[in-house]
XYZ file of N, CA and C in Angstrom:
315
model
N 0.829 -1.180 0.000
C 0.000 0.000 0.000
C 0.881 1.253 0.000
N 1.916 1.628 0.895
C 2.548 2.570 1.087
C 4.111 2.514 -0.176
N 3.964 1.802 -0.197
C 5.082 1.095 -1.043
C 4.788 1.198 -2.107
N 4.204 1.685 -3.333
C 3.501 2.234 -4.306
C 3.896 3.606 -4.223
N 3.727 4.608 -3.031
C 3.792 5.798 -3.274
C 5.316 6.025 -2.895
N 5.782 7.226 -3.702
C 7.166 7.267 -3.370
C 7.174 8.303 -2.188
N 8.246 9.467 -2.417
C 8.519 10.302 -1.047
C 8.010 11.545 -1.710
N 7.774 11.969 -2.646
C 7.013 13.423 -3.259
C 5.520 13.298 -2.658
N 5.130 11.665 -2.925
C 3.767 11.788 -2.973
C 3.439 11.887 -1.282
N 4.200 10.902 -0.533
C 3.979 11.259 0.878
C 4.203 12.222 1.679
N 5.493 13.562 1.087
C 5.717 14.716 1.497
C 4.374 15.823 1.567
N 3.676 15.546 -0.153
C 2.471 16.076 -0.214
C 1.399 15.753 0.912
N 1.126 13.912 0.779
C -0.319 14.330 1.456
C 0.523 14.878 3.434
N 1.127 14.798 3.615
C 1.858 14.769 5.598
C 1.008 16.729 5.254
N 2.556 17.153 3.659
C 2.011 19.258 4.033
C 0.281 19.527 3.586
N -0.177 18.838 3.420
C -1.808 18.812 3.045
C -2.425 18.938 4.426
N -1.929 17.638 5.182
C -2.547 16.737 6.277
C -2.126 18.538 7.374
N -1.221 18.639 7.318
C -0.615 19.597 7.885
C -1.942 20.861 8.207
N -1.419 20.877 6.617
C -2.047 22.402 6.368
C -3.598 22.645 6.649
N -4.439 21.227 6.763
C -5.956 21.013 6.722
C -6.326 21.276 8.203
N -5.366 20.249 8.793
C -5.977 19.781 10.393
C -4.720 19.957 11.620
N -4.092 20.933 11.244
C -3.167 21.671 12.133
C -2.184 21.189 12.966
N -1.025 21.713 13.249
C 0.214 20.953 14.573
C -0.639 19.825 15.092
N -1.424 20.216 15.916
C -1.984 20.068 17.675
C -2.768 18.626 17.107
N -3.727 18.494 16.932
C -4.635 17.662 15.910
C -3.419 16.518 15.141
N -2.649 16.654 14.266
C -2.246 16.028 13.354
C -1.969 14.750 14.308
N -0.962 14.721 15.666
C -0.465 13.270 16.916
C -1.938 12.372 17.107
N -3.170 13.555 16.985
C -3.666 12.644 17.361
C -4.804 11.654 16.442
N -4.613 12.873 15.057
C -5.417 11.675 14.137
C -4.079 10.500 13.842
N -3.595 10.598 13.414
C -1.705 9.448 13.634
C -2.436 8.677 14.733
N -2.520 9.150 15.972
C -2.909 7.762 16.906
C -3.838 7.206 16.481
N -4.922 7.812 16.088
C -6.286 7.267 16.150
C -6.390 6.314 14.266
N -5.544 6.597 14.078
C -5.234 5.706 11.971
C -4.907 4.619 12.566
N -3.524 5.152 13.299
C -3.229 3.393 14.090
C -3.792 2.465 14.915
N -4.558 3.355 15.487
C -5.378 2.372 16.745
C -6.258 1.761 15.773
N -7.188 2.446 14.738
C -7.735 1.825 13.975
C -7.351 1.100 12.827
N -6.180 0.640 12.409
C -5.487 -0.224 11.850
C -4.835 -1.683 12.295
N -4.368 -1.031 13.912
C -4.390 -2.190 14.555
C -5.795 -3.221 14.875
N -6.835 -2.855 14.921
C -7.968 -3.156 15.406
C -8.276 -4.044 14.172
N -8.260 -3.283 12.910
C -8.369 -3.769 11.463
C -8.039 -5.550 11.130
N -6.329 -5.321 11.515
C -5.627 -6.466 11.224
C -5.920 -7.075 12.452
N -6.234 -6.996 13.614
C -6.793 -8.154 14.720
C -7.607 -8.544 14.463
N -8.514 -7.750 13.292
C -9.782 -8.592 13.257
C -9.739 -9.742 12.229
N -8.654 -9.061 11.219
C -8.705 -9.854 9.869
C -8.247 -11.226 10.589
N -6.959 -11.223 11.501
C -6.171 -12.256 11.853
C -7.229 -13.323 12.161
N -8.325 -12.645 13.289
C -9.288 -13.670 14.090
C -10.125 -14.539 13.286
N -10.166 -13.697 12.182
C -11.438 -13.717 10.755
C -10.381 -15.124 10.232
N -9.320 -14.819 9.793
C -8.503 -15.750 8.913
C -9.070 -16.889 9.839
N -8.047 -17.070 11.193
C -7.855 -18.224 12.284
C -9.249 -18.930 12.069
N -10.838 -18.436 12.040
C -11.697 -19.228 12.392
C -11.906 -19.685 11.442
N -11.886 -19.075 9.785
C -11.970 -19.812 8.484
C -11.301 -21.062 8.684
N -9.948 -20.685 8.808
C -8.637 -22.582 9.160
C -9.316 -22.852 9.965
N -10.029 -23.084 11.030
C -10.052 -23.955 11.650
C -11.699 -24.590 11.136
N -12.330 -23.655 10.621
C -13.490 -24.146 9.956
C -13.222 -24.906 8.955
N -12.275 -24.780 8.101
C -12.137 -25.802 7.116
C -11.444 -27.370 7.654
N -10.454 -27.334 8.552
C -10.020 -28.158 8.891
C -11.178 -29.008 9.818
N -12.342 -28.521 10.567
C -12.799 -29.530 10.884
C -13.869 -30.202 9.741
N -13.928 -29.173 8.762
C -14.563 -29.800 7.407
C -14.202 -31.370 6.775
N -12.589 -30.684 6.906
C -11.888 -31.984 5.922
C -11.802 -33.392 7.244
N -11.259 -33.185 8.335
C -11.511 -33.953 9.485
C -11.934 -33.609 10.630
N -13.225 -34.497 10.525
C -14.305 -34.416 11.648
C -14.179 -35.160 12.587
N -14.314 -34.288 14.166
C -13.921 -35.118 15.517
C -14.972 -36.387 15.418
N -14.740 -37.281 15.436
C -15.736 -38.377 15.979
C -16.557 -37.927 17.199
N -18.127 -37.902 17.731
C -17.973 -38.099 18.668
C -17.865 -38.734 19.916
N -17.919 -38.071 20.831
C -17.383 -38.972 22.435
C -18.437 -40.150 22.686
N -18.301 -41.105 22.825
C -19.253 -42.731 23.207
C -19.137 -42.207 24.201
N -19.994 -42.029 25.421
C -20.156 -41.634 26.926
C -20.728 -42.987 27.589
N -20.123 -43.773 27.993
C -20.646 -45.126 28.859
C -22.001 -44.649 29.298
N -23.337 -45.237 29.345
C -24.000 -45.057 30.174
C -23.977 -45.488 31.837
N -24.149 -44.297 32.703
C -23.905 -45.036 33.847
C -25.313 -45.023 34.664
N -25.769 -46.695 35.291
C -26.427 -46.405 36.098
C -26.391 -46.217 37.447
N -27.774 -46.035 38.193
C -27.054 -46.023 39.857
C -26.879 -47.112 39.951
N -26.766 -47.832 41.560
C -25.909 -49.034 41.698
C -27.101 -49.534 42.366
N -27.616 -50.625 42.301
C -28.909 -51.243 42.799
C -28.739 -52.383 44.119
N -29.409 -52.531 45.348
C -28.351 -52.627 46.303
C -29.199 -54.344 46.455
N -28.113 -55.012 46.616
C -28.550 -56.631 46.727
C -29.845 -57.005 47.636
N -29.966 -58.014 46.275
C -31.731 -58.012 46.874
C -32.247 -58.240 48.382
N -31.350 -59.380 49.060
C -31.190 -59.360 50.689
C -31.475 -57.773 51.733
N -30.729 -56.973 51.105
C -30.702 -55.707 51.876
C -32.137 -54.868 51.694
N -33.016 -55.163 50.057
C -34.420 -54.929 49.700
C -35.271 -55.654 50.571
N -34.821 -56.958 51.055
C -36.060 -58.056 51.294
C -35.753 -57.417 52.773
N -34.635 -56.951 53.487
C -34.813 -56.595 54.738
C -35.140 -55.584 55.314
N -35.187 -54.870 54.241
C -35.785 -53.266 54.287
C -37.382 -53.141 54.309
N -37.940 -53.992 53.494
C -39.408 -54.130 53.646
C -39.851 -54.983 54.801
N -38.922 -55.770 55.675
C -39.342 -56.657 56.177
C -39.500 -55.487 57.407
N -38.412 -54.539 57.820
C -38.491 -53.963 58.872
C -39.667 -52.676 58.524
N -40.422 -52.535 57.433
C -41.262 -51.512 57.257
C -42.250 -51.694 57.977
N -43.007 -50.802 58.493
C -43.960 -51.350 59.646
C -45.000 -50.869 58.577
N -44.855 -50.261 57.425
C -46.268 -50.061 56.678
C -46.641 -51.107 55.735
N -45.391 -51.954 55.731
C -45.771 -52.833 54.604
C -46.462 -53.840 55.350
N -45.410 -54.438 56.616
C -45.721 -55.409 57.263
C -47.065 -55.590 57.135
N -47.720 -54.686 57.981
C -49.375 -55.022 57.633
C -50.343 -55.113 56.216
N -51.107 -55.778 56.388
C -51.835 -55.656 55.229
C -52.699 -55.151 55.028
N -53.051 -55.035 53.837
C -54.045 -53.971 53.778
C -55.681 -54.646 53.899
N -56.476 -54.520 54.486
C -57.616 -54.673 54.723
C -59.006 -53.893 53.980
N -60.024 -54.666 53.539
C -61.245 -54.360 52.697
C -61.511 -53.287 53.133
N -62.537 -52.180 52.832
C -62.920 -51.554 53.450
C -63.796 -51.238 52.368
N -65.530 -50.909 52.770
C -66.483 -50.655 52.256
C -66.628 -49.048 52.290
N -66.597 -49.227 50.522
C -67.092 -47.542 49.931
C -67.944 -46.738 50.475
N -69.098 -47.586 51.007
C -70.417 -46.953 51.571
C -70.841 -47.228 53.433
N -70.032 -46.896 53.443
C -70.203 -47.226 54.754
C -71.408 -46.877 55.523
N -72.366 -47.808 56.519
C -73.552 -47.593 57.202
C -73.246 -47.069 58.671
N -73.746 -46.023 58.709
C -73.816 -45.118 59.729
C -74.897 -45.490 61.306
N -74.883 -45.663 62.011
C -75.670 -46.444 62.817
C -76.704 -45.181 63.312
N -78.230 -45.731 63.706
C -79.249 -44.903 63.387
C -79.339 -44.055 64.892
């Protein structure tokens, strides 16, 4: 880009730049070209990086992860049969009981 123009042409636009937007002004449009140039090429860089890596998972694709299924651990049937045995709600049984029950007169 700069490399195209020789030193006449850049002497011109600096006494232009000069002459337009004054001493005081000139440091800080200079900062502000660069800050926004740097910003430019960080972006292009980030822009490039995600294209490569977009193509590369194009051409090879991660397999994915087989995840074991895990279950909980189910506790031997002995320790079930003694758990209900000590339930005092099971123990009993359950007994009939009439829907309509008669009310005494």
């Amino acid at each position: 880009m700069i490399g195209s123009l020789g030193f006449s042409e850049l002497a011109f636009i600096f006494v232009l730049a000069l002459l337009v937007f004054g001493p005081r002004k000139l440091p800080e449009i200079g900062r502000t070209l660069g800050r926004g140039m740097a910003e430019f090429r960080k972006a292009t860089n980030e822009l490039k990086r995600t294209l490569n890596t977009e193509l590369a998972l194009e051409e090879n694709p991660v397999p994915p992860a087989i995840r074991p299924q895990i279950r909980p651990a189910e506790p031997p049937r002995e320790v079930v049969a003694r758990e209900r045995a000590a339930d005092p709600v099971e123990a009993v049984e359950p007994q009939a009981v009439d829907p309509h029950p008669v009310e005494p007169q």
